[in-house]
GROMACS .gro file of C-alpha atoms in nm:
model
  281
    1UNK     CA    1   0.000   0.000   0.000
    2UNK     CA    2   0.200   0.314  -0.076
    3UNK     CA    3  -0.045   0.570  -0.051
    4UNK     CA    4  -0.368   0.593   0.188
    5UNK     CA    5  -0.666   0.720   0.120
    6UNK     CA    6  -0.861   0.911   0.387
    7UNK     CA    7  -1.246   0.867   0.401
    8UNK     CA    8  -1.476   1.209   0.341
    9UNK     CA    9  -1.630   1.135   0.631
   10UNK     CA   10  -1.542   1.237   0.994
   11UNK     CA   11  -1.588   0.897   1.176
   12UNK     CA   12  -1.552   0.811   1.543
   13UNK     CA   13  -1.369   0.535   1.571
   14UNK     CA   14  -1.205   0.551   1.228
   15UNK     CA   15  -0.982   0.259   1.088
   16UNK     CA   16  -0.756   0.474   0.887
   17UNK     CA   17  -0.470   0.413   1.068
   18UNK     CA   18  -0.492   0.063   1.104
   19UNK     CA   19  -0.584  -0.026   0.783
   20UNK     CA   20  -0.249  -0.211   0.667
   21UNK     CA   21  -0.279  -0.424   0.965
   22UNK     CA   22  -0.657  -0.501   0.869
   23UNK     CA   23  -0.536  -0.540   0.504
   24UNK     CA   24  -0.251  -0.774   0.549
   25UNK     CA   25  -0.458  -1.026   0.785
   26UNK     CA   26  -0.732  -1.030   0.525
   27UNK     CA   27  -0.715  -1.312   0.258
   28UNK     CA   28  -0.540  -1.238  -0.076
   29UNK     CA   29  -0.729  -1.528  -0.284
   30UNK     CA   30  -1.101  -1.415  -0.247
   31UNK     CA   31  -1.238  -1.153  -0.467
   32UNK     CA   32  -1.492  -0.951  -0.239
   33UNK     CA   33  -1.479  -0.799   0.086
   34UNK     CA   34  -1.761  -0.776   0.310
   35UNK     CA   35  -1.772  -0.502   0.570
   36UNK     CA   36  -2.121  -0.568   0.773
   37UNK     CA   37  -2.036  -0.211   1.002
   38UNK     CA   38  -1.877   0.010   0.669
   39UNK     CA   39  -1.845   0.339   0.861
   40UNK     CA   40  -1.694   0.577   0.667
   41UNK     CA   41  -1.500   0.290   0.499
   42UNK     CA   42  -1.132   0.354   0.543
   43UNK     CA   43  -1.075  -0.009   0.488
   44UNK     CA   44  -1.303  -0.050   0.190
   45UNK     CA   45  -1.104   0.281   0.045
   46UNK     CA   46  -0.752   0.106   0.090
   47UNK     CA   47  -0.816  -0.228  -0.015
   48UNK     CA   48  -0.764  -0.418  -0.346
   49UNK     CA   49  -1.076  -0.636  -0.389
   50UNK     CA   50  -1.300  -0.659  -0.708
   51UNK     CA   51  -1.591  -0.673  -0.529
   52UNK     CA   52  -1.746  -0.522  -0.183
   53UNK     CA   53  -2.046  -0.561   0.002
   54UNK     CA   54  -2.103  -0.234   0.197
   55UNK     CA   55  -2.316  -0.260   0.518
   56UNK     CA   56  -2.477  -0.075   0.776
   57UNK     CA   57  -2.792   0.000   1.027
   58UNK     CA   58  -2.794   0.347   0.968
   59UNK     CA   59  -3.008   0.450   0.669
   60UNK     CA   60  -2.869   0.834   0.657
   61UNK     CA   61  -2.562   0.689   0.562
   62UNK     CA   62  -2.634   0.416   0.312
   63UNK     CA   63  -2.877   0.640   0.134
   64UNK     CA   64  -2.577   0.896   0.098
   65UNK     CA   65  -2.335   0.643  -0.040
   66UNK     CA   66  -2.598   0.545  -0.273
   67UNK     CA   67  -2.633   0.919  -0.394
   68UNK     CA   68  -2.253   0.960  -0.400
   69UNK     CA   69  -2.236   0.656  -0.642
   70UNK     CA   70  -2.566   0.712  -0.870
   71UNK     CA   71  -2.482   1.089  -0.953
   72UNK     CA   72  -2.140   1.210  -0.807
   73UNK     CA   73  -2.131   1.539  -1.014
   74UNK     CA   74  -2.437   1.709  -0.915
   75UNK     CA   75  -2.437   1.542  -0.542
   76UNK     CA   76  -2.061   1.701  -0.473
   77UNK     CA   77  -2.187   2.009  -0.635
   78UNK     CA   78  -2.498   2.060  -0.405
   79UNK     CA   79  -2.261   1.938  -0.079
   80UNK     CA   80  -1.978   2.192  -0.165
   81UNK     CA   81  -2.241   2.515  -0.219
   82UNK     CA   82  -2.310   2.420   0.149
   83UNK     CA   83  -1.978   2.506   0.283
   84UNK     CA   84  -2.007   2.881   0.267
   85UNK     CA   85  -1.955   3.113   0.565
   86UNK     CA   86  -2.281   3.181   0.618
   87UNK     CA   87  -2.326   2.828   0.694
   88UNK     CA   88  -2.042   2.812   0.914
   89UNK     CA   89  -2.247   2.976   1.185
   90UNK     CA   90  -2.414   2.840   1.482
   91UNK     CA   91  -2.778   2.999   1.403
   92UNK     CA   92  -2.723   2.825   1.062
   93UNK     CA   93  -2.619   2.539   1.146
   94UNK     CA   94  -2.905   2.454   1.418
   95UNK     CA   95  -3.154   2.561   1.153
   96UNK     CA   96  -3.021   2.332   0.878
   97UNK     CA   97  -3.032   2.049   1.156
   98UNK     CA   98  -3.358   2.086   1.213
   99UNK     CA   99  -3.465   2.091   0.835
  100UNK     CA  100  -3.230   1.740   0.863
  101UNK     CA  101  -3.420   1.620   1.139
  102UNK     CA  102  -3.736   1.684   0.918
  103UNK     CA  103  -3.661   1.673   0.579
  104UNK     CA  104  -3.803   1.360   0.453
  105UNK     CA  105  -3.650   1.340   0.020
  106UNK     CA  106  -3.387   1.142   0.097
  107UNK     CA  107  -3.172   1.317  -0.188
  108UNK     CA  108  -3.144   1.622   0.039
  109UNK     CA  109  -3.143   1.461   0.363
  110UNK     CA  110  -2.782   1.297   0.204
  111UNK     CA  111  -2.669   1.670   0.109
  112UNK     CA  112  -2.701   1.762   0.508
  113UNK     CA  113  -2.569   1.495   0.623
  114UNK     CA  114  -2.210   1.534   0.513
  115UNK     CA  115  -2.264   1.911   0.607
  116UNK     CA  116  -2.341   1.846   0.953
  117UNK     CA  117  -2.045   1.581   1.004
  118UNK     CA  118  -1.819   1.821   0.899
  119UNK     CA  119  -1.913   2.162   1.084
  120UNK     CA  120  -2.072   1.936   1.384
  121UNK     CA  121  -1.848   1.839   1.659
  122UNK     CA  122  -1.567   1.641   1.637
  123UNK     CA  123  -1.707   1.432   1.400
  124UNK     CA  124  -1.991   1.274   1.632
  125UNK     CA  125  -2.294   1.097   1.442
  126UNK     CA  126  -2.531   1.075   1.674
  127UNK     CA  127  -2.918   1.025   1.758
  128UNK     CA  128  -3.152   1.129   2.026
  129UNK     CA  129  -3.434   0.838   2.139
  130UNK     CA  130  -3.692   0.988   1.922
  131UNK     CA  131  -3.453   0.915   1.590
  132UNK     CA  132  -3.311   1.323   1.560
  133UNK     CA  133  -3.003   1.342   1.468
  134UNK     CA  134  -2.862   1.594   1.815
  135UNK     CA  135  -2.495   1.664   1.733
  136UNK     CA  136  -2.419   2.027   1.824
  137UNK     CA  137  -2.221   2.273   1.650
  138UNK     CA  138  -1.808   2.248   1.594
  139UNK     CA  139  -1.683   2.568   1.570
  140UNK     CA  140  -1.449   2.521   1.298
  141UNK     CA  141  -1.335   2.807   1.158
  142UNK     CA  142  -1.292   2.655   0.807
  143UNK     CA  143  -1.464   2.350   0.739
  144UNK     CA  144  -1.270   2.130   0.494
  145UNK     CA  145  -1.473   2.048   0.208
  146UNK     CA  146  -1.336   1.715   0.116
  147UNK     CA  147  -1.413   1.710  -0.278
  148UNK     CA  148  -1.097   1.490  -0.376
  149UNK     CA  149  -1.201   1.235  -0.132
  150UNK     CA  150  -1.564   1.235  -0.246
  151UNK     CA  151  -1.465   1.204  -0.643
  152UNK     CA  152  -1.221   0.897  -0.509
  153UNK     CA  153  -1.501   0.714  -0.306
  154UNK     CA  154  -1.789   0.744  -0.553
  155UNK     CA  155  -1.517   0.584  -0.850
  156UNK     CA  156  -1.451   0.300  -0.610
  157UNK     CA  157  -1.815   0.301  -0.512
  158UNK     CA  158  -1.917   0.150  -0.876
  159UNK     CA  159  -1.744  -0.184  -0.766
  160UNK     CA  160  -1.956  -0.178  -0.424
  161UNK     CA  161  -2.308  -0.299  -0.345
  162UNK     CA  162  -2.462  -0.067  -0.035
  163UNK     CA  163  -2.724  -0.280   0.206
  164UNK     CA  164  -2.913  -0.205   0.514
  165UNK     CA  165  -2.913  -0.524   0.695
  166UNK     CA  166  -2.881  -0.610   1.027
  167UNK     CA  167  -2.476  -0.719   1.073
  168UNK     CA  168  -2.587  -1.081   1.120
  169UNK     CA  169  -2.797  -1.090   0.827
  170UNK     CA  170  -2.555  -0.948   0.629
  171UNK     CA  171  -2.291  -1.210   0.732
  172UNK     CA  172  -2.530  -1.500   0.653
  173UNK     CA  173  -2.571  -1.349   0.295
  174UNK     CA  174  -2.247  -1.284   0.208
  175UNK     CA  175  -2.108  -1.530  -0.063
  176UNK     CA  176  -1.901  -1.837   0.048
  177UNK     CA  177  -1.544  -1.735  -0.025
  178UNK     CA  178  -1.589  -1.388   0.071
  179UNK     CA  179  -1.357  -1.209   0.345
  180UNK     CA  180  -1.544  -1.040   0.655
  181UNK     CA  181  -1.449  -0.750   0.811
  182UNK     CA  182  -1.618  -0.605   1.094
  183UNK     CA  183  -1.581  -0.328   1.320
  184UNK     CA  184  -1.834  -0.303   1.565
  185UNK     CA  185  -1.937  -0.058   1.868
  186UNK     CA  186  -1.652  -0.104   2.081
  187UNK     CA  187  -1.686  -0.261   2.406
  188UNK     CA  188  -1.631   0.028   2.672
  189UNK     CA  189  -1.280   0.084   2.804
  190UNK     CA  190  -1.455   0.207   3.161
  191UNK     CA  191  -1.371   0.037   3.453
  192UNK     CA  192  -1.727   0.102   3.598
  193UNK     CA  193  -1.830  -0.046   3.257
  194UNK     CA  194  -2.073  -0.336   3.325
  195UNK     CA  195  -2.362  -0.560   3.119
  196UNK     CA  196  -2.631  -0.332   3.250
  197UNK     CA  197  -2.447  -0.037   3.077
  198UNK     CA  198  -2.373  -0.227   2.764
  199UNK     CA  199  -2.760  -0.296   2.735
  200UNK     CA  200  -2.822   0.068   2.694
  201UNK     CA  201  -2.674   0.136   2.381
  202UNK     CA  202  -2.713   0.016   2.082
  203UNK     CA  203  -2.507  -0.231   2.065
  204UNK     CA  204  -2.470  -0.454   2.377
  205UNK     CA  205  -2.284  -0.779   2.514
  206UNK     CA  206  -2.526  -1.019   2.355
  207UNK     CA  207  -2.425  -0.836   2.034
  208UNK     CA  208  -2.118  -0.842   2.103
  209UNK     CA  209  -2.134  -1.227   2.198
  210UNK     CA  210  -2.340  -1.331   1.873
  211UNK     CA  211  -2.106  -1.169   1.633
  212UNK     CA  212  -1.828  -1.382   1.787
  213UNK     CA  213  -2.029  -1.698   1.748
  214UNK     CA  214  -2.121  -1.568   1.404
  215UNK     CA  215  -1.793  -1.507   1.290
  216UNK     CA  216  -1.652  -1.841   1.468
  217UNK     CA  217  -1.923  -2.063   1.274
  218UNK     CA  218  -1.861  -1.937   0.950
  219UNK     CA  219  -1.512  -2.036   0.997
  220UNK     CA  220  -1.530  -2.340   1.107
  221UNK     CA  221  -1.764  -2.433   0.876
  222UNK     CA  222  -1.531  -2.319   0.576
  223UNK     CA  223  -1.700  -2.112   0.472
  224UNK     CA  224  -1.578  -1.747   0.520
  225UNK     CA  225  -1.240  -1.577   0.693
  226UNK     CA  226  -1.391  -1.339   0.969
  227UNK     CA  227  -1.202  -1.053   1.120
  228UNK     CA  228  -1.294  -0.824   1.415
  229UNK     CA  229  -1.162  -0.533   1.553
  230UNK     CA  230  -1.242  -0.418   1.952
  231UNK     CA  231  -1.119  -0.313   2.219
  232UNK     CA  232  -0.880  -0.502   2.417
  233UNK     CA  233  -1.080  -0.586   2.712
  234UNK     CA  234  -1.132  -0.909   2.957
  235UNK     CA  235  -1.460  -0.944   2.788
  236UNK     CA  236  -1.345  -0.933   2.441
  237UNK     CA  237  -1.073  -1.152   2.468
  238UNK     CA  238  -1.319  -1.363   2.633
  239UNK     CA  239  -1.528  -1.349   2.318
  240UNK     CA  240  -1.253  -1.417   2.065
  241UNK     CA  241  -1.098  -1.698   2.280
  242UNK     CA  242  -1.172  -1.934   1.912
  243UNK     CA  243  -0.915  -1.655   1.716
  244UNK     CA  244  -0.599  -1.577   1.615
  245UNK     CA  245  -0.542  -1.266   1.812
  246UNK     CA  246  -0.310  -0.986   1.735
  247UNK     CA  247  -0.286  -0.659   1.945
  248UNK     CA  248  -0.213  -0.288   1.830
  249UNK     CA  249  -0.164   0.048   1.985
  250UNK     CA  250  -0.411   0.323   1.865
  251UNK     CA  251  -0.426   0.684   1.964
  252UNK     CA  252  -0.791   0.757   2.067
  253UNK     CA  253  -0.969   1.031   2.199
  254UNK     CA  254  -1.102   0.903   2.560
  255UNK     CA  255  -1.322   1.196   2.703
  256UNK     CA  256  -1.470   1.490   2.658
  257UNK     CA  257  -1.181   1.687   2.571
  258UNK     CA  258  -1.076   1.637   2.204
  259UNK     CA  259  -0.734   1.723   2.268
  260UNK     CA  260  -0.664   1.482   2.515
  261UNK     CA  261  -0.542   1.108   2.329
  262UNK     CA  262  -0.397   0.813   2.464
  263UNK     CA  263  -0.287   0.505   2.316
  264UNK     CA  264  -0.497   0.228   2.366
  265UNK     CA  265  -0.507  -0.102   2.311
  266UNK     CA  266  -0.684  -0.260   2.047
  267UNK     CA  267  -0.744  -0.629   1.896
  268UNK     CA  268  -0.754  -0.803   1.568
  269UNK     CA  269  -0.942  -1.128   1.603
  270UNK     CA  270  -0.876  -1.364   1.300
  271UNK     CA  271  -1.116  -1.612   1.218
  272UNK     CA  272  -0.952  -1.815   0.972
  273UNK     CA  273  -1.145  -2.052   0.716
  274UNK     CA  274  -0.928  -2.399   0.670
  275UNK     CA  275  -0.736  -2.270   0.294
  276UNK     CA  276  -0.834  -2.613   0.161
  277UNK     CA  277  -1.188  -2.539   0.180
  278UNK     CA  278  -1.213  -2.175   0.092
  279UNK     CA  279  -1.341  -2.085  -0.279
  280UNK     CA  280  -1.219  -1.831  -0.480
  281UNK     CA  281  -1.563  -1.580  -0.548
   0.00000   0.00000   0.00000
C-alpha cells in the first residue's frame, strides 16, 4: 500500500490508521470484501478487492453512499455550495439540523448529512431516542470540504453494493469465499463499565457475543475468513478466545476533551477458514 486514502467522512472510531494491519490479515485469494459495520470505509477505500459488500444500520448513511455513487457530479456540487460562511455559523447550522431532522427526500437529507459531520463536533454521528439526529455545532473556523475524497469514493463506489441489513444478516448473505471485516461498537474501556451499561446502547454484550459466534461458525464451517476489531478488554478476549489474536496500539480520543489522546489497546481477532476449503468468489 503506498499511498492511503482518507475517508470524506469524519468517523468516530475511524480505521484509517490501522488499515495495513486489517489489510494484510485479510485473505489475498477471495475476490470480495464484506464489511457488515462500513463506517466511513477507510478499509473499503484502501483495499484491493474486485468486489465489496457495503453494510450498515444506519439508513442516513447508506442512502448517501448510494447518492454519492448514482450521480457524483451534481451530489458534490450541491454538498460543496453548502460550505459557505454563512453556513459556518451556529444559528445556521441549528436551523439546517432541524430541516435534517425533518426533511423527509432522501436526496437532500444525504446533502445535510455530510454538512453536519463536517461543521458538527468532532465528528460525532449521533441520535436522540426519538430518531433526531442531536450533534451540536463544531466551531471550525474553516470547514474542509473534502471534494478529492468524495470524487475517489464514488469511483470505487461502482465496484460496491450498499445494504441495510442487520450485521448478522448481512454475514449470513455474504457469498461463500468472501472475506469479513467487521468493526463493531466497541466494548467500553470504563472500569465502571458493566452488562447493565452495555444494554443501553445500541449495541450490547449479547451483540457483542453473537457476532463472535457468528464469525466463529462461518469459519469453522469453511465457509468465510472473519475478522474483528475491539477493544482489548477481559470481555473481548473472552469473546474471541476461538481466534488468532493480534494486538495494536491506537491513539484515541477518551473523554470529553478532544485534545486529550492516549494510546490504547486494540485487537484483531482472525477467524480463519481452513485454505483447503475456501473458494475463490
Amino acid at each position: 500500500m503506498l499511498k492511503k486514502t482518507r475517508a470524506f467522512l469524519k468517523w468516530a472510531g475511524g480505521k484509517y490508521s490501522l488499515v495495513e494491519s486489517i489489510v494484510d490479515l485479510l485473505p489475498k485469494r477471495g475476490t470480495t470484501l464484506v464489511e457488515p459495520f462500513v463506517g466511513a470505509g477507510s478499509v473499503f477505500l484502501n483495499s484491493n478487492f474486485k468486489n465489496y459488500i457495503l453494510n450498515d444500520i444506519n439508513p442516513d448513511l447508506i442512502a448517501l453512499y448510494k447518492h454519492l455513487k448514482a450521480t457524483p457530479e451534481q451530489f458534490i456540487f450541491d454538498c460543496k455550495n453548502m460550505y459557505q460562511e454563512k453556513y459556518n455559523q451556529a444559528d445556521a447550522y441549528y436551523q439546517l439540523r432541524t430541516e435534517f431532522n425533518q426533511e423527509t427526500d432522501s436526496y437532500r437529507r444525504s446533502v445535510l448529512f455530510t454538512y453536519l459531520n463536517r461543521h458538527g463536533y468532532n465528528g460525532l454521528c449521533r441520535y436522540n431516542n426519538s430518531g433526531f439526529y442531536n450533534v451540536p455545532f463544531g466551531k471550525y473556523v474553516k470547514p474542509y470540504f473534502p471534494e478529492h475524497e468524495m470524487y475517489f469514493f464514488a469511483r470505487k463506489a461502482q465496484q460496491a453494493e450498499f445494504t441495510l441489513l442487520d450485521f448478522e444478516t448481512c454475514m449470513r448473505q455474504a457469498p461463500k469465499g468472501s472475506a469479513i471485516y467487521c468493526d463493531p461498537p466497541y466494548i467500553s474501556l470504563s472500569e465502571t463499565a458493566n452488562f447493565t451499561q452495555y444494554a443501553k446502547s445500541g449495541f450490547n454484550i449479547h451483540d457483542q457475543k453473537r457476532l463472535a459466534d457468528i464469525a466463529h461458525e462461518l469459519s469453522s464451517t469453511g465457509k468465510n475468513t472473519v475478522l474483528i476489531s475491539n477493544h482489548d478488554t477481559p470481555v473481548s478476549r473472552h469473546l474471541y478466545l476461538p481466534a488468532k489474536i493480534q494486538t495494536k496500539k491506537v491513539s484515541r480520543v477518551i473523554s470529553q476533551n478532544a485534545g486529550t489522546r492516549k494510546a490504547v489497546n486494540e485487537v484483531l481477532a482472525l477467524y480463519k477458514v481452513n485454505k483447503l476449503k475456501q473458494p475463490v468468489v
